[in-house]
Structures are given as structure tokens and as C-alpha cells.
Coordinates of C-alpha atoms in Angstrom, one line a residue:
M721 CA -5.2 3.0 4.5
T722 CA -4.1 6.6 5.1
L723 CA -4.4 8.1 8.6
P724 CA -5.6 11.7 8.8
S725 CA -3.1 14.4 9.4
A726 CA -1.5 14.2 12.9
V727 CA -1.0 18.0 12.7
A728 CA -4.7 18.7 12.0
N729 CA -5.8 16.1 14.6
P730 CA -3.6 16.7 17.7
Y731 CA -4.2 14.2 20.6
R732 CA -6.6 12.1 18.6
V733 CA -6.6 8.3 19.0
I734 CA -7.4 6.0 16.1
R735 CA -7.9 2.2 16.4
I736 CA -7.7 -0.1 13.3
I737 CA -8.7 -3.7 13.7
N738 CA -9.2 -6.2 10.9
D739 CA -11.7 -9.0 10.9
G740 CA -11.0 -12.6 10.2
S741 CA -11.0 -12.2 6.5
L742 CA -7.3 -11.1 6.4
G743 CA -4.8 -13.9 6.0
A744 CA -1.0 -14.0 6.2
Q745 CA -0.8 -13.5 2.4
D746 CA -2.8 -10.3 2.7
K747 CA -1.5 -7.0 4.0
V748 CA -3.1 -3.7 5.0
H749 CA -0.6 -0.9 4.8
V750 CA -1.4 1.9 7.3
V751 CA 0.4 5.1 6.3
S752 CA 0.4 8.7 7.4
P753 CA 0.5 11.8 5.3
S754 CA 4.1 12.7 4.3
P755 CA 6.3 13.8 6.0
Q756 CA 4.5 12.5 9.1
T757 CA 5.5 9.1 10.5
I758 CA 4.1 6.2 12.5
D759 CA 6.6 5.5 15.3
G760 CA 9.3 7.0 13.0
D761 CA 8.4 4.7 10.1
D762 CA 6.5 5.4 6.8
E763 CA 3.9 2.7 7.4
Y764 CA 2.6 0.1 9.8
V765 CA 1.5 -3.3 8.3
L766 CA -1.3 -5.5 9.4
N767 CA -1.0 -9.0 8.1
K768 CA -2.8 -11.4 10.4
S769 CA -6.5 -12.1 11.1
Y770 CA -7.8 -10.1 14.0
S771 CA -4.7 -8.0 14.3
G772 CA -4.9 -4.3 15.0
V773 CA -3.2 -1.1 16.0
Q774 CA -4.0 1.9 18.1
A775 CA -2.2 5.2 17.3
W776 CA -2.1 8.5 19.0
S777 CA -1.3 11.9 17.4
D778 CA 1.2 14.0 19.3
G779 CA 0.3 16.9 17.0
S780 CA 3.2 16.2 14.7
N781 CA 3.3 12.4 14.1
W782 CA 1.5 9.2 15.0
I783 CA 2.7 7.1 17.9
I784 CA 1.7 3.4 18.3
I785 CA 0.2 3.1 21.8
Q786 CA -1.2 -0.5 21.3
A787 CA -0.6 -3.3 18.8
K788 CA -2.6 -6.5 18.8
A789 CA -1.4 -9.6 17.0
H790 CA -3.7 -12.6 17.2

């Protein structure tokens, strides 16, 4: 799953939460457009049922402001 551009969407908050259909063997890779990062990394991985992440654009990159692991 690719986030929109942090540059084009300054100060936007995006929340991604998966339902119970995602198991430990499954992974959702949340990525940002290059060269932007998510907390300094290329991607954020969701790999548990009911896990989620909330990210905020600082106008340059995405910053994780909340992460939920069930």
C-alpha cells in the first residue's frame, strides 16, 4: 500500500487498520513515495490481525504518531 505524497499533503493524518483476516504469515507493506520515508524507513509492515498505524505528514516525510498491535 503506497501512501500519498507527504509533500503534496502537508499536515495530513492517515490511519490504516487491518481487519481480522490478516495473519502472522501475511504482511501489508505500507510505503511512501521515494525519496520520502516513514519514520526514516522505506516502509512500515503490518503483520498481525487488527494491527494498525497512524501517520502524519510533516510536509516532507511521514511520521508514525500511533501504532497498534493486537
